[in-house]
Short mmCIF file of C-alpha atoms in Angstrom, two decimals:
data_model
loop_
_atom_site.label_atom_id
_atom_site.label_comp_id
_atom_site.label_asym_id
_atom_site.label_seq_id
_atom_site.Cartn_x
_atom_site.Cartn_y
_atom_site.Cartn_z
CA MET A 1 -34.74 -3.62 -17.29
CA GLU A 2 -36.82 -6.56 -18.60
CA ASN A 3 -38.24 -9.21 -16.42
CA THR A 4 -37.22 -12.01 -18.55
CA LYS A 5 -34.04 -14.15 -17.83
CA PHE A 6 -32.07 -12.90 -20.86
CA ARG A 7 -32.39 -9.92 -23.15
CA ILE A 8 -30.51 -9.56 -26.65
CA GLU A 9 -27.83 -6.99 -27.00
CA HIS A 10 -25.59 -6.55 -30.02
CA ASP A 11 -22.27 -5.09 -30.99
CA SER A 12 -20.20 -4.96 -34.19
CA MET A 13 -19.71 -8.85 -33.92
CA GLY A 14 -23.48 -9.64 -33.69
CA GLU A 15 -25.97 -10.53 -31.02
CA VAL A 16 -25.44 -11.58 -27.56
CA LYS A 17 -27.47 -12.98 -24.67
CA VAL A 18 -27.15 -10.79 -21.50
CA PRO A 19 -28.71 -11.25 -18.12
CA SER A 20 -31.74 -9.23 -18.05
CA ASP A 21 -31.13 -7.93 -14.57
CA LYS A 22 -27.66 -6.58 -15.38
CA TYR A 23 -26.80 -3.16 -16.93
CA TRP A 24 -23.85 -4.52 -18.95
CA ALA A 25 -24.25 -5.18 -22.62
CA ALA A 26 -22.65 -7.15 -25.42
CA GLN A 27 -18.97 -6.43 -25.24
CA THR A 28 -18.88 -7.01 -21.41
CA GLU A 29 -20.82 -10.37 -21.88
CA ARG A 30 -18.38 -11.47 -24.47
CA SER A 31 -15.39 -10.74 -22.00
CA ARG A 32 -17.23 -12.44 -19.15
CA GLN A 33 -17.63 -15.57 -21.36
CA ASN A 34 -14.19 -15.63 -22.90
CA PHE A 35 -12.13 -15.01 -19.73
CA ARG A 36 -13.19 -17.45 -17.21
CA ILE A 37 -9.99 -16.94 -15.28
CA GLY A 38 -10.19 -16.08 -11.58
CA ALA A 39 -13.95 -15.26 -11.93
CA GLY A 40 -15.56 -14.06 -8.88
CA ILE A 41 -12.37 -13.64 -7.12
CA GLU A 42 -9.85 -11.66 -9.04
CA THR A 43 -12.24 -9.03 -10.59
CA MET A 44 -11.22 -5.58 -11.49
CA PRO A 45 -10.58 -3.69 -8.18
CA ALA A 46 -13.39 -1.51 -7.01
CA GLU A 47 -11.06 1.53 -6.91
CA ILE A 48 -10.59 1.16 -10.66
CA ILE A 49 -14.34 0.97 -11.26
CA LYS A 50 -14.86 4.18 -9.07
CA ALA A 51 -12.08 5.83 -11.09
CA PHE A 52 -13.84 5.10 -14.32
CA GLY A 53 -17.07 6.66 -12.78
CA ILE A 54 -15.10 9.85 -12.06
CA LEU A 55 -13.47 10.09 -15.54
CA LYS A 56 -16.62 9.33 -17.46
CA LYS A 57 -18.36 11.86 -15.58
CA ALA A 58 -15.73 14.39 -16.06
CA SER A 59 -15.41 13.65 -19.73
CA ALA A 60 -19.24 14.14 -20.20
CA ILE A 61 -19.05 17.53 -18.47
CA VAL A 62 -16.22 18.57 -20.65
CA ASN A 63 -17.79 17.20 -23.93
CA SER A 64 -20.94 19.17 -23.08
CA ALA A 65 -18.97 22.35 -23.11
CA LEU A 66 -16.85 21.48 -26.22
CA LYS A 67 -19.28 19.49 -28.19
CA PRO A 68 -22.84 20.71 -27.00
CA GLU A 69 -24.36 19.53 -30.13
CA LYS A 70 -23.50 15.97 -29.37
CA MET A 71 -23.42 16.01 -25.64
CA THR A 72 -26.56 17.74 -24.79
CA ALA A 73 -27.76 18.85 -21.41
CA GLU A 74 -30.24 15.88 -21.33
CA LYS A 75 -27.54 13.27 -22.02
CA LEU A 76 -25.14 15.03 -19.40
CA GLY A 77 -27.85 14.76 -16.70
CA ALA A 78 -28.47 11.12 -17.30
CA ILE A 79 -24.76 10.26 -17.44
CA SER A 80 -23.91 12.26 -14.39
CA LYS A 81 -26.64 10.59 -12.36
CA ALA A 82 -25.51 7.16 -13.45
CA CYS A 83 -21.86 7.99 -12.74
CA ASP A 84 -22.91 9.17 -9.22
CA GLU A 85 -24.27 5.66 -8.66
CA VAL A 86 -21.01 4.07 -9.83
CA LEU A 87 -19.17 6.22 -7.37
CA ALA A 88 -21.55 5.34 -4.51
CA GLY A 89 -21.00 1.80 -5.14
CA THR A 90 -24.74 0.89 -5.83
CA LEU A 91 -23.77 -0.56 -9.23
CA ASP A 92 -20.93 -2.65 -8.20
CA GLY A 93 -22.75 -5.87 -8.93
CA HIS A 94 -22.60 -4.88 -12.67
CA PHE A 95 -18.91 -4.92 -13.13
CA PRO A 96 -18.10 -8.67 -13.27
CA LEU A 97 -14.91 -8.73 -15.38
CA VAL A 98 -11.74 -10.22 -14.32
CA VAL A 99 -8.18 -8.86 -14.25
CA TRP A 100 -7.15 -11.57 -16.68
CA GLN A 101 -8.57 -9.87 -19.80
CA THR A 102 -7.06 -7.73 -22.58
CA GLY A 103 -3.93 -6.13 -21.33
CA SER A 104 -5.24 -2.69 -22.28
CA GLY A 105 -8.34 -3.00 -20.03
CA THR A 106 -10.54 -2.34 -23.15
CA GLN A 107 -13.23 -4.50 -21.88
CA SER A 108 -13.43 -2.78 -18.47
CA ASN A 109 -13.63 0.52 -20.13
CA MET A 110 -16.67 -0.96 -22.28
CA ASN A 111 -18.10 -2.39 -19.04
CA ALA A 112 -18.23 1.15 -17.66
CA ASN A 113 -19.48 2.53 -20.98
CA GLU A 114 -22.28 -0.10 -21.19
CA VAL A 115 -23.38 0.18 -17.51
CA ILE A 116 -23.34 3.95 -17.53
CA ALA A 117 -25.37 4.03 -20.79
CA ASN A 118 -28.03 1.43 -19.98
CA ARG A 119 -28.50 2.81 -16.38
CA GLY A 120 -28.66 6.35 -18.00
CA ASN A 121 -31.28 5.31 -20.42
CA GLU A 122 -33.14 3.86 -17.68
CA ILE A 123 -32.95 7.18 -15.74
CA ALA A 124 -33.85 9.07 -18.84
CA GLY A 125 -36.93 6.73 -19.59
CA LYS A 126 -35.71 6.32 -23.22
CA LYS A 127 -32.96 5.09 -25.55
CA LEU A 128 -30.85 8.19 -25.17
CA LEU A 129 -27.30 7.05 -24.77
CA HIS A 130 -24.75 4.90 -26.86
CA PRO A 131 -21.92 3.22 -24.89
CA ASN A 132 -19.37 4.21 -27.52
CA ASP A 133 -20.81 7.41 -29.06
CA ASP A 134 -21.75 9.15 -25.89
CA ILE A 135 -20.09 7.57 -22.97
CA ASN A 136 -16.87 6.90 -24.66
CA MET A 137 -16.98 10.26 -26.46
CA SER A 138 -13.46 11.94 -27.00
CA GLN A 139 -11.86 8.87 -25.31
CA SER A 140 -10.22 5.44 -25.98
CA SER A 141 -9.63 2.41 -23.76
CA ASN A 142 -5.99 3.14 -24.30
CA ASP A 143 -6.03 6.41 -22.49
CA THR A 144 -8.99 5.84 -20.03
CA PHE A 145 -7.41 2.77 -18.24
CA PRO A 146 -4.05 4.42 -17.46
CA THR A 147 -6.08 7.42 -16.30
CA ALA A 148 -8.35 5.28 -14.06
CA LEU A 149 -5.10 3.59 -12.92
CA HIS A 150 -3.63 6.92 -11.78
CA ILE A 151 -6.75 8.25 -10.25
CA SER A 152 -7.14 5.16 -8.18
CA ALA A 153 -3.42 5.03 -7.13
CA VAL A 154 -3.55 8.64 -5.90
CA CYS A 155 -6.85 8.12 -4.07
CA VAL A 156 -5.59 4.95 -2.25
CA ILE A 157 -2.30 6.44 -1.25
CA GLU A 158 -3.75 9.81 -0.08
CA ASP A 159 -6.96 8.50 1.46
CA LYS A 160 -5.84 5.21 2.95
CA LEU A 161 -2.28 4.57 3.13
CA ILE A 162 -0.90 8.00 4.38
CA PRO A 163 -3.55 8.19 7.23
CA ALA A 164 -2.48 4.62 8.24
CA VAL A 165 1.12 5.66 8.39
CA ASP A 166 0.26 8.90 10.45
CA LYS A 167 -1.66 6.73 12.92
CA LEU A 168 1.24 4.47 13.67
CA VAL A 169 3.71 7.29 13.72
CA SER A 170 1.59 9.04 16.28
CA THR A 171 1.55 5.85 18.47
CA PHE A 172 5.25 5.59 18.31
CA ARG A 173 5.69 9.24 19.29
CA LYS A 174 3.53 8.47 22.34
CA LEU A 175 5.61 5.41 23.03
CA GLU A 176 8.89 7.34 23.03
CA ALA A 177 7.42 9.92 25.61
CA GLU A 178 6.33 7.08 27.85
CA ASN A 179 9.59 5.11 27.71
CA GLU A 180 11.94 8.20 28.04
CA GLY A 181 14.91 7.19 30.24
CA ILE A 182 14.47 3.37 30.09
CA VAL A 183 17.79 1.88 29.02
CA LYS A 184 18.23 -1.41 27.39
CA SER A 185 20.86 -3.51 25.79
CA GLY A 186 21.30 -2.69 22.02
CA ARG A 187 21.72 -5.55 19.48
CA THR A 188 23.52 -5.74 16.35
CA HIS A 189 24.14 -9.00 14.15
CA LEU A 190 21.55 -10.55 16.63
CA GLN A 191 24.37 -10.34 19.17
CA ASP A 192 24.69 -8.08 22.24
CA ALA A 193 25.77 -4.57 21.63
CA VAL A 194 26.17 -1.39 23.59
CA PRO A 195 23.27 0.19 25.32
CA VAL A 196 20.47 2.14 23.82
CA SER A 197 17.44 3.80 25.41
CA PHE A 198 14.05 2.26 24.39
CA SER A 199 12.86 5.57 23.31
CA GLN A 200 15.78 5.73 20.88
CA GLU A 201 14.91 2.44 19.48
CA ILE A 202 11.32 3.57 18.96
CA SER A 203 12.43 6.67 17.42
CA GLY A 204 14.28 4.57 14.64
CA TRP A 205 10.98 2.89 13.86
CA ARG A 206 9.03 6.15 13.81
CA THR A 207 11.69 7.90 11.59
CA SER A 208 11.59 4.97 9.15
CA LEU A 209 7.89 5.44 8.71
CA GLU A 210 8.19 9.22 8.33
CA ARG A 211 10.84 8.81 5.67
CA ASP A 212 8.78 6.13 3.78
CA ARG A 213 6.03 8.65 4.01
CA GLU A 214 8.14 11.43 2.35
CA MET A 215 9.17 9.02 -0.41
CA ILE A 216 5.69 7.92 -1.17
CA LEU A 217 4.43 11.62 -1.34
CA SER A 218 7.28 12.44 -3.69
CA SER A 219 5.82 10.03 -6.23
CA LEU A 220 2.51 11.60 -6.38
CA PRO A 221 3.07 14.48 -8.59
CA TYR A 222 4.03 12.09 -11.37
CA LEU A 223 0.84 9.86 -10.61
CA LYS A 224 -1.31 12.96 -10.98
CA GLN A 225 -0.49 13.46 -14.49
CA LEU A 226 -3.29 11.75 -16.62
CA ALA A 227 -3.14 10.14 -20.02
CA LEU A 228 -6.80 11.08 -20.90
CA GLY A 229 -6.88 13.06 -24.15
CA GLY A 230 -4.25 10.98 -25.79
CA THR A 231 -6.94 8.56 -27.07
CA ALA A 232 -5.63 5.47 -29.14
CA VAL A 233 -2.10 6.13 -29.64
CA GLY A 234 -1.23 9.49 -27.94
CA THR A 235 -2.12 11.78 -30.90
CA GLY A 236 -5.54 12.72 -29.43
CA LEU A 237 -7.41 11.68 -32.51
CA ASN A 238 -11.23 12.34 -32.11
CA ALA A 239 -10.87 14.40 -28.92
CA PRO A 240 -11.51 18.12 -29.24
CA LYS A 241 -8.69 20.64 -28.73
CA GLY A 242 -8.34 21.46 -25.02
CA PHE A 243 -10.15 18.28 -23.81
CA ASP A 244 -7.12 16.96 -22.02
CA GLU A 245 -6.53 19.94 -19.95
CA ARG A 246 -10.11 20.64 -19.22
CA VAL A 247 -10.91 16.96 -18.30
CA ALA A 248 -8.04 16.84 -15.92
CA ALA A 249 -9.26 20.05 -14.29
CA GLU A 250 -12.79 18.44 -14.02
CA ILE A 251 -11.42 15.30 -12.51
CA SER A 252 -9.49 17.50 -9.83
CA LYS A 253 -12.83 19.09 -8.97
CA LEU A 254 -14.64 15.72 -8.63
CA THR A 255 -11.78 14.21 -6.57
CA GLY A 256 -10.44 17.28 -4.60
CA LYS A 257 -7.05 16.41 -5.84
CA ASP A 258 -4.71 18.32 -8.17
CA PHE A 259 -4.51 16.28 -11.21
CA SER A 260 -3.10 17.58 -14.41
CA THR A 261 -2.83 16.50 -18.09
CA ALA A 262 0.32 14.44 -18.93
CA PRO A 263 2.54 16.84 -21.11
CA ASN A 264 3.37 13.71 -23.46
CA LYS A 265 0.70 11.38 -24.13
CA PHE A 266 2.85 8.88 -26.13
CA HIS A 267 4.73 8.50 -22.89
CA ALA A 268 1.54 8.43 -20.76
CA LEU A 269 0.14 5.48 -22.87
CA THR A 270 3.25 3.19 -23.03
CA SER A 271 5.23 3.79 -19.99
CA LYS A 272 4.19 2.88 -16.48
CA ASP A 273 7.31 4.23 -14.87
CA GLU A 274 5.26 6.54 -12.53
CA ILE A 275 3.57 3.41 -11.22
CA VAL A 276 6.90 1.63 -10.88
CA PHE A 277 8.39 4.53 -8.91
CA ALA A 278 5.40 4.84 -6.58
CA HIS A 279 5.14 1.28 -5.84
CA GLY A 280 8.90 1.19 -5.06
CA ALA A 281 8.06 3.63 -2.27
CA VAL A 282 5.29 1.59 -1.13
CA LYS A 283 7.61 -1.41 -1.03
CA ALA A 284 10.19 0.52 1.02
CA LEU A 285 7.32 1.06 3.50
CA ALA A 286 6.60 -2.63 3.46
CA CYS A 287 10.24 -3.38 4.12
CA ASP A 288 10.41 -1.04 7.12
CA MET A 289 7.08 -2.58 8.59
CA MET A 290 8.68 -6.07 8.07
CA LYS A 291 11.59 -4.80 10.15
CA ILE A 292 9.38 -3.15 12.79
CA ALA A 293 7.18 -6.17 13.11
CA ASN A 294 10.16 -8.51 13.52
CA ASP A 295 11.70 -6.17 16.25
CA VAL A 296 8.45 -6.26 18.13
CA ARG A 297 7.98 -9.97 18.03
CA TRP A 298 11.74 -10.76 18.95
CA LEU A 299 11.56 -8.13 21.84
CA ALA A 300 8.30 -9.77 23.04
CA SER A 301 9.51 -13.37 22.62
CA GLY A 302 9.09 -15.61 25.65
CA PRO A 303 7.42 -15.15 27.92
CA ARG A 304 10.19 -17.07 29.78
CA ASP A 305 12.57 -18.58 27.29
CA GLY A 306 12.94 -15.56 24.85
CA LEU A 307 14.04 -12.03 25.19
CA GLY A 308 10.86 -10.85 27.05
CA GLU A 309 11.74 -7.17 27.09
CA ILE A 310 8.35 -5.87 26.17
CA THR A 311 4.87 -7.30 26.43
CA ILE A 312 2.36 -6.93 23.71
CA PRO A 313 -1.54 -7.38 23.95
CA GLU A 314 -2.86 -10.94 24.10
CA ASN A 315 -5.55 -10.99 21.45
CA GLU A 316 -6.57 -14.61 20.95
CA PRO A 317 -5.32 -18.11 22.01
CA GLY A 318 -2.11 -19.14 20.11
CA SER A 319 -2.25 -22.80 20.00
CA SER A 320 -4.93 -25.64 19.52
CA ILE A 321 -2.67 -27.82 21.78
CA MET A 322 -0.78 -25.84 24.13
CA PRO A 323 -2.89 -24.20 26.82
CA GLY A 324 -2.10 -20.57 27.58
CA LYS A 325 0.06 -19.88 24.54
CA VAL A 326 -0.24 -16.55 23.10
CA ASN A 327 1.41 -15.54 19.72
CA PRO A 328 2.31 -12.21 18.14
CA THR A 329 -0.21 -12.58 15.46
CA GLN A 330 -0.42 -9.04 14.35
CA CYS A 331 3.25 -8.99 13.70
CA GLU A 332 2.74 -12.06 11.65
CA ALA A 333 0.05 -10.51 9.49
CA VAL A 334 2.16 -7.40 8.88
CA THR A 335 5.12 -9.58 7.72
CA MET A 336 3.00 -11.67 5.53
CA VAL A 337 1.50 -8.47 3.80
CA ALA A 338 5.02 -7.28 3.42
CA VAL A 339 6.04 -10.36 1.46
CA GLN A 340 3.05 -10.03 -0.77
CA VAL A 341 3.87 -6.30 -1.45
CA MET A 342 7.50 -7.33 -2.38
CA GLY A 343 6.05 -10.05 -4.68
CA ASN A 344 3.64 -7.50 -6.25
CA ASP A 345 6.64 -5.24 -6.92
CA SER A 346 8.26 -7.81 -9.00
CA ALA A 347 5.05 -8.27 -10.92
CA ILE A 348 4.58 -4.62 -11.49
CA SER A 349 8.15 -4.23 -12.70
CA PHE A 350 7.86 -7.15 -15.28
CA ALA A 351 4.58 -5.77 -16.37
CA ALA A 352 5.72 -2.16 -16.68
CA SER A 353 8.79 -3.29 -18.90
CA GLN A 354 6.26 -4.45 -21.49
CA GLY A 355 5.34 -1.32 -23.12
CA ASN A 356 5.38 -2.28 -26.82
CA PHE A 357 5.41 0.64 -29.32
CA GLU A 358 2.51 2.91 -28.45
CA LEU A 359 0.85 0.92 -25.58
CA ASN A 360 1.47 -1.08 -22.55
CA VAL A 361 -0.62 -4.21 -22.48
CA PHE A 362 -0.16 -5.35 -19.09
CA MET A 363 -2.15 -2.61 -17.31
CA PRO A 364 -4.93 -4.52 -15.58
CA VAL A 365 -2.38 -6.78 -13.75
CA ILE A 366 -0.28 -3.67 -12.72
CA ALA A 367 -3.48 -2.02 -11.34
CA TYR A 368 -4.56 -5.20 -9.41
CA ASN A 369 -1.30 -5.55 -7.77
CA PHE A 370 -0.64 -1.87 -6.99
CA ILE A 371 -4.16 -1.42 -5.49
CA GLN A 372 -3.71 -4.79 -3.42
CA SER A 373 -0.34 -3.73 -2.11
CA VAL A 374 -1.58 -0.25 -0.88
CA ARG A 375 -4.83 -1.63 0.50
CA LEU A 376 -3.18 -4.66 2.39
CA LEU A 377 -0.57 -2.40 3.57
CA SER A 378 -2.80 0.42 4.81
CA GLU A 379 -5.29 -2.09 6.55
CA SER A 380 -2.37 -4.15 8.14
CA ILE A 381 -0.76 -1.05 9.46
CA VAL A 382 -3.99 0.10 11.12
CA SER A 383 -4.53 -3.36 12.57
CA PHE A 384 -1.08 -3.60 13.93
CA ASN A 385 -1.47 -0.07 15.57
CA ASP A 386 -4.85 -0.79 17.07
CA ASN A 387 -4.19 -4.44 18.30
CA CYS A 388 -0.56 -4.29 19.03
CA ALA A 389 1.55 -1.17 18.95
CA VAL A 390 -0.69 0.77 21.27
CA GLY A 391 -0.40 -1.80 23.88
CA ILE A 392 3.40 -2.26 23.85
CA LYS A 393 4.91 -2.04 27.45
CA ALA A 394 8.37 -2.20 28.45
CA ASN A 395 9.44 -5.00 31.03
CA LYS A 396 11.82 -2.77 32.88
CA GLU A 397 13.12 -5.48 35.07
CA LYS A 398 14.12 -7.78 32.22
CA MET A 399 15.77 -4.88 30.33
CA ARG A 400 17.77 -3.88 33.31
CA PHE A 401 18.82 -7.51 33.86
CA ASN A 402 19.73 -7.96 30.20
CA LEU A 403 21.54 -4.71 30.11
CA HIS A 404 23.80 -5.42 33.21
CA ASN A 405 24.46 -8.90 32.05
CA SER A 406 25.71 -7.78 28.53
CA LEU A 407 29.32 -8.37 27.99
CA MET A 408 29.44 -5.59 25.47
CA LEU A 409 29.25 -3.09 28.36
CA VAL A 410 32.82 -3.58 28.44
CA THR A 411 33.17 -1.11 25.56
CA ALA A 412 32.85 1.58 28.22
CA LEU A 413 36.14 0.47 29.74
CA ASN A 414 38.13 1.08 26.48
CA PRO A 415 39.15 4.55 27.30
CA TYR A 416 40.64 3.21 30.58
CA ILE A 417 42.25 -0.14 29.97
CA GLY A 418 42.40 -0.21 26.07
CA TYR A 419 40.61 -2.40 23.54
CA GLU A 420 42.82 -5.48 23.92
CA ASN A 421 42.41 -5.50 27.79
CA ALA A 422 38.74 -5.04 27.52
CA ALA A 423 38.54 -8.06 25.06
CA LYS A 424 40.33 -10.05 27.65
CA THR A 425 37.98 -8.99 30.35
CA ALA A 426 34.88 -9.90 28.26
CA HIS A 427 36.31 -13.36 27.39
CA LYS A 428 37.14 -14.01 30.93
CA ALA A 429 33.73 -13.05 32.16
CA PHE A 430 32.08 -15.15 29.53
CA GLU A 431 34.35 -18.19 30.07
CA GLU A 432 34.06 -18.13 33.74
CA ASN A 433 30.57 -17.01 33.98
CA ILE A 434 31.38 -14.09 36.22
CA SER A 435 30.54 -10.44 36.03
CA LEU A 436 32.67 -7.79 34.11
CA ARG A 437 33.47 -6.23 37.44
CA GLU A 438 34.86 -9.56 38.90
CA ALA A 439 36.84 -10.08 35.52
CA CYS A 440 38.22 -6.64 35.23
CA VAL A 441 39.48 -6.54 38.79
CA GLY A 442 40.75 -10.17 38.86
CA LEU A 443 42.90 -9.43 35.89
CA GLY A 444 44.26 -6.35 37.76
CA PHE A 445 43.29 -3.85 35.00
CA LEU A 446 41.23 -1.63 37.50
CA THR A 447 40.46 -1.50 41.11
CA ALA A 448 36.93 -2.32 42.30
CA GLU A 449 36.56 1.34 43.20
CA LYS A 450 37.73 2.62 39.90
CA PHE A 451 35.71 0.23 38.04
CA ASP A 452 32.49 1.25 39.80
CA GLU A 453 33.39 4.98 39.14
CA VAL A 454 33.62 4.57 35.30
CA PHE A 455 31.20 1.66 34.66
CA LYS A 456 27.82 3.37 34.42
CA PRO A 457 25.75 1.57 31.70
CA GLU A 458 22.69 3.99 32.03
CA GLN A 459 24.98 6.83 30.94
CA MET A 460 26.28 5.04 27.63
CA VAL A 461 23.36 6.10 25.54
#
């Protein structure tokens, strides 16, 4: 690039000054100047940029086969090398645009076109590539952005979220085995309930995650259908016959994932129902992580004035004023992430409802929220696993004390003295602060010997 501070680029609207050390050109610069909203913070997600690198390279490969007179081997070589640099992240500093731009993502599509063209020209050592004519050949912003959205969504789910879930599931399986046979008091409505084994309780956490995993995976076949080839309104204008199928196959090769072309491009451009469905499953995982994290921090509450039935790792001091205090910070991080994901779901739902006529024009905010949800949830699950779940230990003495102190153990007496007499026993024990045994014998419902014979809390699970 030139060694001056600025260079002059032009587009259909005229000339524009562009920083000389950047590969973007006129349309990117116009957007950068016109949308100073969240600049430097809420920029287009890196996953979307990488997806553009994938689809631009795939498009060039297919264009070279279908339009060899326009997409020459020389052009393909320069584009491919530039796209590889996009994928490697070495050109990240050349994608400055914010989420809050045109709702079709046109300016981010042009950002990709301009950066790849200018870097490709630098690689070729001459003015070889044009952003629109070559990099955007057979495409439109209206089909490239939804394609980038689907590619990035599939990649973050398969490569980041599912491995994170699997890691925590594995930890819970190990904890189940380690805590086999330990019986504790169950709780419903935040009140004492009949006994449950600790391994059974953990199995509930594990199965929730496994079911969420199944639901998330069930959304992927829909996300793997790509809009590319629909061009501006779904008709495929200016794309050669067969481009859509061949480019989906090429994207599959580049990513190692089985993408296909969307059977109806009019739907693919205007409806974001696949993203809504997939994020709904992601939200379900967030809901379960909220529940699990809350269970863990309640069970670990104390150390003396709470439930105290488990201990969790002590990672950092918990108070600036109370010496020795340690807080369940990993649980708190998970629950905050869950709240963010739930909020993102509302934003995605509203945005997806705005598909007017042939195009949805809320796609950048959908992409931003979807990728943030998956990224945050993935990273919080790994953090929770590594810094909390792996170190969960049962406080067997406290569990046993709480179990035998629970009035709901009276449920075991129902078959012998009936519900009403069992209720009287529980009330007497509570009101007089005596044991169930003392209350039951005192009321004359069972002898001490018979009570000991039938009352075995550890066998109630």
